[in-house]
PDB file of C-alpha atoms in Angstrom:
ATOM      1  CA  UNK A  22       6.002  69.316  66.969  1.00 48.00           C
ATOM      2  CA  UNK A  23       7.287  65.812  67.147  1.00 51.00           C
ATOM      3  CA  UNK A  24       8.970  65.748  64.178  1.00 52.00           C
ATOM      4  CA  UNK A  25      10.600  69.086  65.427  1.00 54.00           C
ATOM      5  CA  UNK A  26      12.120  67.875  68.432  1.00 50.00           C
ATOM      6  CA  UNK A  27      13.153  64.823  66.862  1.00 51.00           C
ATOM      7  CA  UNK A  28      15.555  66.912  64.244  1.00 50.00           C
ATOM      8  CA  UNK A  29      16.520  69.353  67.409  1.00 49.00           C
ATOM      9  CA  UNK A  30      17.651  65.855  69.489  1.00 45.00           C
ATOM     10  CA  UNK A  31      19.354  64.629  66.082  1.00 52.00           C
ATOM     11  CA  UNK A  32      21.387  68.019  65.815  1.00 47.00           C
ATOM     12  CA  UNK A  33      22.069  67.608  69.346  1.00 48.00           C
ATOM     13  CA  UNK A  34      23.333  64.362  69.337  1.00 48.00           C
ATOM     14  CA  UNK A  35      24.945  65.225  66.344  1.00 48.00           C
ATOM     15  CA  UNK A  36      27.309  67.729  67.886  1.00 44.00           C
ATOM     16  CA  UNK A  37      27.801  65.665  71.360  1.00 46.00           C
ATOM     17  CA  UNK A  38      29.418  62.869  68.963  1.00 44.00           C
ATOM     18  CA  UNK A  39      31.088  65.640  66.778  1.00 46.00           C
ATOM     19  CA  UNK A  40      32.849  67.318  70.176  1.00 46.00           C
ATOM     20  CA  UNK A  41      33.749  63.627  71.526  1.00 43.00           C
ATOM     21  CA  UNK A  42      35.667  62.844  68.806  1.00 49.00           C
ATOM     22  CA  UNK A  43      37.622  66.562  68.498  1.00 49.00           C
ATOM     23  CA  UNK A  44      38.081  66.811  72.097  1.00 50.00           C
ATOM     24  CA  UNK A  45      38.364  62.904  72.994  1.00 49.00           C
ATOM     25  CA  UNK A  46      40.990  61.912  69.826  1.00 54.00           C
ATOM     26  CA  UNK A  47      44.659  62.557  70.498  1.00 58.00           C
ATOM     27  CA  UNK A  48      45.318  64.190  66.829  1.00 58.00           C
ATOM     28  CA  UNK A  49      49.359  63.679  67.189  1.00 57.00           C
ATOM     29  CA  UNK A  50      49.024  60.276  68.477  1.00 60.00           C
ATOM     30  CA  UNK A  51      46.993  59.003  65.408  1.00 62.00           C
ATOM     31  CA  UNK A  52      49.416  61.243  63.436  1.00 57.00           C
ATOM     32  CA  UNK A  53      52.351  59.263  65.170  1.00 61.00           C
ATOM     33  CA  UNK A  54      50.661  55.842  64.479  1.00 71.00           C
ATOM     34  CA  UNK A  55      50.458  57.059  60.881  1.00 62.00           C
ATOM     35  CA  UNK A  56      53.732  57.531  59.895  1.00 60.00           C
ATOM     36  CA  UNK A  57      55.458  54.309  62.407  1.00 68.00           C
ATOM     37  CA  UNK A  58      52.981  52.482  60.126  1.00 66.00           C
ATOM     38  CA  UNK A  59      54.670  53.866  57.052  1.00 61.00           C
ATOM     39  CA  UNK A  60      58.256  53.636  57.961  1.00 61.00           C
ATOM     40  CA  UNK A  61      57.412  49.828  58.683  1.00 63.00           C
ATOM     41  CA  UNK A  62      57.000  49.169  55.455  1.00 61.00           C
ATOM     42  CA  UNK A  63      59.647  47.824  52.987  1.00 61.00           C
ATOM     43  CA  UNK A  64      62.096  50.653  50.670  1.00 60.00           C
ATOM     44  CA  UNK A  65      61.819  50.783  47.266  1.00 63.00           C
ATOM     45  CA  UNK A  66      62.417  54.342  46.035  1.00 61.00           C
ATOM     46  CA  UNK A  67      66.386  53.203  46.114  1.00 68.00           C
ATOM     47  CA  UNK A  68      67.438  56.058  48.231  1.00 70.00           C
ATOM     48  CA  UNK A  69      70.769  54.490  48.901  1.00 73.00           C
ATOM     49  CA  UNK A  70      71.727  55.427  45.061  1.00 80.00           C
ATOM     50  CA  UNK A  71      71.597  58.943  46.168  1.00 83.00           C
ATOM     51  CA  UNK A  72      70.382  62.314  45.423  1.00 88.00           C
ATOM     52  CA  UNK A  73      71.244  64.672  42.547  1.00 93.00           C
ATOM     53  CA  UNK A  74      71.108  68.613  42.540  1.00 93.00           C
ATOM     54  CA  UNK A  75      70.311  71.223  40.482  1.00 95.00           C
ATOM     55  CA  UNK A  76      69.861  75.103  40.633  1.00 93.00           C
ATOM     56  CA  UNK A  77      66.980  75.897  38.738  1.00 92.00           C
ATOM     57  CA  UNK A  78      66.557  79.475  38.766  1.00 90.00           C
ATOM     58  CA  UNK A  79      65.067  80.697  42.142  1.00 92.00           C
ATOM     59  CA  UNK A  80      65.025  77.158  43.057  1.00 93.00           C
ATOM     60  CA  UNK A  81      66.968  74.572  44.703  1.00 93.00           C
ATOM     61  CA  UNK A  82      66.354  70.992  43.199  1.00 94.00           C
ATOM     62  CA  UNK A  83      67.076  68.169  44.236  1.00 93.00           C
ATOM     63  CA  UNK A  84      65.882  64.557  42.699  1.00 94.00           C
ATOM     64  CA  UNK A  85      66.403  61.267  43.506  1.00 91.00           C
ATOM     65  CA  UNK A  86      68.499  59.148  41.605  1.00 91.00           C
ATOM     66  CA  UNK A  87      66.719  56.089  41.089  1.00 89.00           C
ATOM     67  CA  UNK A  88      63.280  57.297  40.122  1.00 91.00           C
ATOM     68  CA  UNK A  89      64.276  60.565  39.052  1.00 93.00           C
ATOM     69  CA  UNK A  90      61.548  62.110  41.547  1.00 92.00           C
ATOM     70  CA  UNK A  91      61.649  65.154  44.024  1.00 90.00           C
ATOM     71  CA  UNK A  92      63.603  64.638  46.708  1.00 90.00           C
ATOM     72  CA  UNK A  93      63.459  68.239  47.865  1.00 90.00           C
ATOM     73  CA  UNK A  94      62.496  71.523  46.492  1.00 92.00           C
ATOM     74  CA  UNK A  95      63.745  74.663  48.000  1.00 91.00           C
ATOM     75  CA  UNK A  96      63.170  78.068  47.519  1.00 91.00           C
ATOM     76  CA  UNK A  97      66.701  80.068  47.397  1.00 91.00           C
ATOM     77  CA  UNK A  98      65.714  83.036  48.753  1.00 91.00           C
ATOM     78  CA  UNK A  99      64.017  81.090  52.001  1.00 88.00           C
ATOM     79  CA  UNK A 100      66.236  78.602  53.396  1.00 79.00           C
ATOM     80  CA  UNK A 101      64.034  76.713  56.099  1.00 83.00           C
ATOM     81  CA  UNK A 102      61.372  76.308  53.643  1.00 85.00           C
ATOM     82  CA  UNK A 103      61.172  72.878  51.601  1.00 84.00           C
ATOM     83  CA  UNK A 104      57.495  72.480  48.834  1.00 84.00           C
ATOM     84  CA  UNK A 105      58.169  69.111  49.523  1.00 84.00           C
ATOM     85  CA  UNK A 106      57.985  67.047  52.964  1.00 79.00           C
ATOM     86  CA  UNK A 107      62.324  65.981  52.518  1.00 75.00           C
ATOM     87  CA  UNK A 108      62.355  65.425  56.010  1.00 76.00           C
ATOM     88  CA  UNK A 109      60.120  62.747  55.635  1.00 72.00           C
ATOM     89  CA  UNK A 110      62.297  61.094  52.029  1.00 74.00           C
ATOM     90  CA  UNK A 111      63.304  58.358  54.331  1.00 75.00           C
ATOM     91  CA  UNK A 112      59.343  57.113  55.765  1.00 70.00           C
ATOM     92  CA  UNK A 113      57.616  57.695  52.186  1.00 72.00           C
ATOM     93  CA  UNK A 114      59.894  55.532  50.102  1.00 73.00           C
ATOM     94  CA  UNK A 115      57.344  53.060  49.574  1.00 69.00           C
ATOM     95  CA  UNK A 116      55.408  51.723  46.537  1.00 77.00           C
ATOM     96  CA  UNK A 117      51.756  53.466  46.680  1.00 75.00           C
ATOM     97  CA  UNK A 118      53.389  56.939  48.170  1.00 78.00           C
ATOM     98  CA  UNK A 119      53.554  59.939  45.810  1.00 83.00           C
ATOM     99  CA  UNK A 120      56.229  62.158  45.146  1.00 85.00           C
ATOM    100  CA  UNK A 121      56.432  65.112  42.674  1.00 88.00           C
ATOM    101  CA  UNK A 122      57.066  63.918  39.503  1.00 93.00           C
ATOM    102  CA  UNK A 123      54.789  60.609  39.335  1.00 93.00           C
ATOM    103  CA  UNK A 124      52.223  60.710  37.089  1.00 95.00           C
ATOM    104  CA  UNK A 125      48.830  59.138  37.058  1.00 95.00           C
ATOM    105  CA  UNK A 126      47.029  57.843  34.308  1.00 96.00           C
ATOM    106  CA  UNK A 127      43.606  56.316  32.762  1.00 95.00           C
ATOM    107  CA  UNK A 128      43.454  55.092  29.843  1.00 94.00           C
ATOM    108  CA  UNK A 129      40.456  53.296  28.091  1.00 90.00           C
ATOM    109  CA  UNK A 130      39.749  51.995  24.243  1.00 84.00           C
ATOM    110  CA  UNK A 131      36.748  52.447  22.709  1.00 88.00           C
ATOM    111  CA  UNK A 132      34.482  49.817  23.899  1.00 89.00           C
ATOM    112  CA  UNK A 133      36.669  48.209  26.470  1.00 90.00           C
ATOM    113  CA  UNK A 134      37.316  49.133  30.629  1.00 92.00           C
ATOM    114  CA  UNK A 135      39.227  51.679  31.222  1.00 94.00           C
ATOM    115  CA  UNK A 136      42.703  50.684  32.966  1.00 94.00           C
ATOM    116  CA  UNK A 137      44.877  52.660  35.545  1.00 95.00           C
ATOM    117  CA  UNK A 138      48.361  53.350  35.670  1.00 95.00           C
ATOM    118  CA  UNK A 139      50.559  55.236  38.061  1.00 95.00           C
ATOM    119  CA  UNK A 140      54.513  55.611  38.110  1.00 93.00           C
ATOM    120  CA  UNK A 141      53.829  55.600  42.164  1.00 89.00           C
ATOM    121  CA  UNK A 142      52.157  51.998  42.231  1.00 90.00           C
ATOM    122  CA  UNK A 143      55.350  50.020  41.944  1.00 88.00           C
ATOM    123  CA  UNK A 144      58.979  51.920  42.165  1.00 86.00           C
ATOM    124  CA  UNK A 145      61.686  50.965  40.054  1.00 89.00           C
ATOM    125  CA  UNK A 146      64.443  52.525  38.828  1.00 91.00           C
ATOM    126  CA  UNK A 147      63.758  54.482  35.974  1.00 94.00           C
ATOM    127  CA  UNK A 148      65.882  54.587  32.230  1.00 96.00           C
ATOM    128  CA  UNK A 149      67.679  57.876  32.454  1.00 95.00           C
ATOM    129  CA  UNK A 150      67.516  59.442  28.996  1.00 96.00           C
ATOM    130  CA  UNK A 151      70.365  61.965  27.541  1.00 95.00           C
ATOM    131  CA  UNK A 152      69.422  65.619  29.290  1.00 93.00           C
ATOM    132  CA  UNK A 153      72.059  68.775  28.946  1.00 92.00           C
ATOM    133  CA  UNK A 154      71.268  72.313  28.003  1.00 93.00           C
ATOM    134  CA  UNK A 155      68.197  73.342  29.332  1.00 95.00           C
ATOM    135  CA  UNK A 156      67.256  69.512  30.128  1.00 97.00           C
ATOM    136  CA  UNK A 157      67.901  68.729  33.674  1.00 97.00           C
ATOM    137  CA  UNK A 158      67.026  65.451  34.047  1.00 97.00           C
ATOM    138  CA  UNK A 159      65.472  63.200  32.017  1.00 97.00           C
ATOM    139  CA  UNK A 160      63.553  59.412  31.790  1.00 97.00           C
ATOM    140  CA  UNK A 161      61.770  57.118  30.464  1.00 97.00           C
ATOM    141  CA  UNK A 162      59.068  55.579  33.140  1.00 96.00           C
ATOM    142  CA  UNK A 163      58.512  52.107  31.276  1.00 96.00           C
ATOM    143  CA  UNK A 164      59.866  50.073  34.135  1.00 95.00           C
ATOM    144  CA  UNK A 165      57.510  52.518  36.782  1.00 93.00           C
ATOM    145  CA  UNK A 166      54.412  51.588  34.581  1.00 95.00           C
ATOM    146  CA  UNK A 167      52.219  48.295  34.202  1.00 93.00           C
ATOM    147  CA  UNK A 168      54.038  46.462  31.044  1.00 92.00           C
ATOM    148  CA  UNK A 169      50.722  46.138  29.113  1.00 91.00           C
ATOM    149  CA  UNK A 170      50.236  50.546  28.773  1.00 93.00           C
ATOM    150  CA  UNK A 171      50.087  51.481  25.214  1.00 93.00           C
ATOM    151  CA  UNK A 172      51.667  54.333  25.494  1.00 94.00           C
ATOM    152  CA  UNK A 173      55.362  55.763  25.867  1.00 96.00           C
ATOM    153  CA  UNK A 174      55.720  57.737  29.081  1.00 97.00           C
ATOM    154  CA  UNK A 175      58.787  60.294  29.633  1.00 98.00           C
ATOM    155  CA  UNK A 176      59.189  62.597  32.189  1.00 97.00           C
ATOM    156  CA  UNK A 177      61.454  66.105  31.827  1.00 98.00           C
ATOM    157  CA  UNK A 178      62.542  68.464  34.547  1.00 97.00           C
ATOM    158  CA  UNK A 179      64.201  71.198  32.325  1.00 97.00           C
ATOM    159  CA  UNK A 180      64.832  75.214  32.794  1.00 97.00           C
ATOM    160  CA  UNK A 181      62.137  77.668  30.760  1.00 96.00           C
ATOM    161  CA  UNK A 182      62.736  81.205  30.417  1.00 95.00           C
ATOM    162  CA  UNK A 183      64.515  80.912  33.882  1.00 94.00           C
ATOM    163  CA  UNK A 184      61.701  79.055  35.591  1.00 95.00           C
ATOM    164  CA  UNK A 185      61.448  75.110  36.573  1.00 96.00           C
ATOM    165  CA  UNK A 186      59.278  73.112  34.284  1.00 97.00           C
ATOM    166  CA  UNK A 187      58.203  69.277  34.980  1.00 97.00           C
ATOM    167  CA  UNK A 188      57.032  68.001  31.365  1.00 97.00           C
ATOM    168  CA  UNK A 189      56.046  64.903  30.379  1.00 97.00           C
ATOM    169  CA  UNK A 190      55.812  63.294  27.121  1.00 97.00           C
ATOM    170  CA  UNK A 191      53.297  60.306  26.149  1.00 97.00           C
ATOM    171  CA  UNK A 192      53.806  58.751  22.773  1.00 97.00           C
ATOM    172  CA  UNK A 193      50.984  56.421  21.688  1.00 93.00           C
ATOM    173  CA  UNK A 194      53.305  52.591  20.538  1.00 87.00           C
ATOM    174  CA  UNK A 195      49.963  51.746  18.828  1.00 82.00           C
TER     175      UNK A 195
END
């Protein structure tokens, strides 16, 4: 019996803590705090270089210049409606923030520690490569990445049978 009333006053207390905090949090305050925390810190995504834009089909692109990342990415047919938070560009141009089009990687040899890299970690401005045709945009993300990854890293936005592809290309320099 004890040890049934002891789970019954856990479960209790439980959901007494689990209301406090729904009912007793202002979500859109913390929310707030969030993003004046973000837009303190320092710009690196070089937003002052501009934007460019592309139609891609049934899509509205547009990338920045600099890191050759989403800016925005609109659907034609539904005008208020963005896939990517562009009303935020200007708060999430820090290093450490995510945008479509970084890329994430882990690499390891055999027998060593596997070691991370991200295009997202520290923003610079990419190497535009030669795109026309069905190439957008195109880049090389060596100055994006670590300068010790073994590996070539390019990133593609290009048109596919009439639909928007992101590729990327990794080419081992080993």
């Amino acid at each position: 019996m004890k040890i049934k009333m002891h789970n019954k006053l856990r479960f209790i207390s439980g959901l007494s803590l689990l209301a406090l905090f729904t009912l007793g949090t202002p979500r859109q305050a913390i929310a707030q705090k969030y993003w004046e925390k973000l837009s303190a810190r320092p710009a690196t995504l070089g937003l002052a270089q501009g934007t460019l834009g592309f139609d891609a089909g049934d899509l509205q692109l547009r990338l920045v210049k600099s890191s050759q990342t989403a800016a925005a990415l609109s659907s034609k047919a539904v005008k208020d409606f963005d896939f990517t938070p562009s009303e935020r560009l200007k708060v999430r141009h820090s290093d450490g923030l995510y945008h479509l089009g970084d890329i994430n990687l882990m690499l390891r040899t055999p027998g060593k520690n596997w070691h991370k890299y991200s295009s997202a970690t520290k923003r610079a401005a990419v190497k535009v490569l030669k795109s026309g045709g069905k190439v957008l945009a195109a880049s090389d993300l060596a100055p994006t990445l670590a300068a010790d990854i073994p590996l070539r890293v390019r990133r593609y936005w290009e048109m596919k049978d009439g639909q928007l592809v992101l590729r990327f290309e990794l080419k081992n320099n080993q």
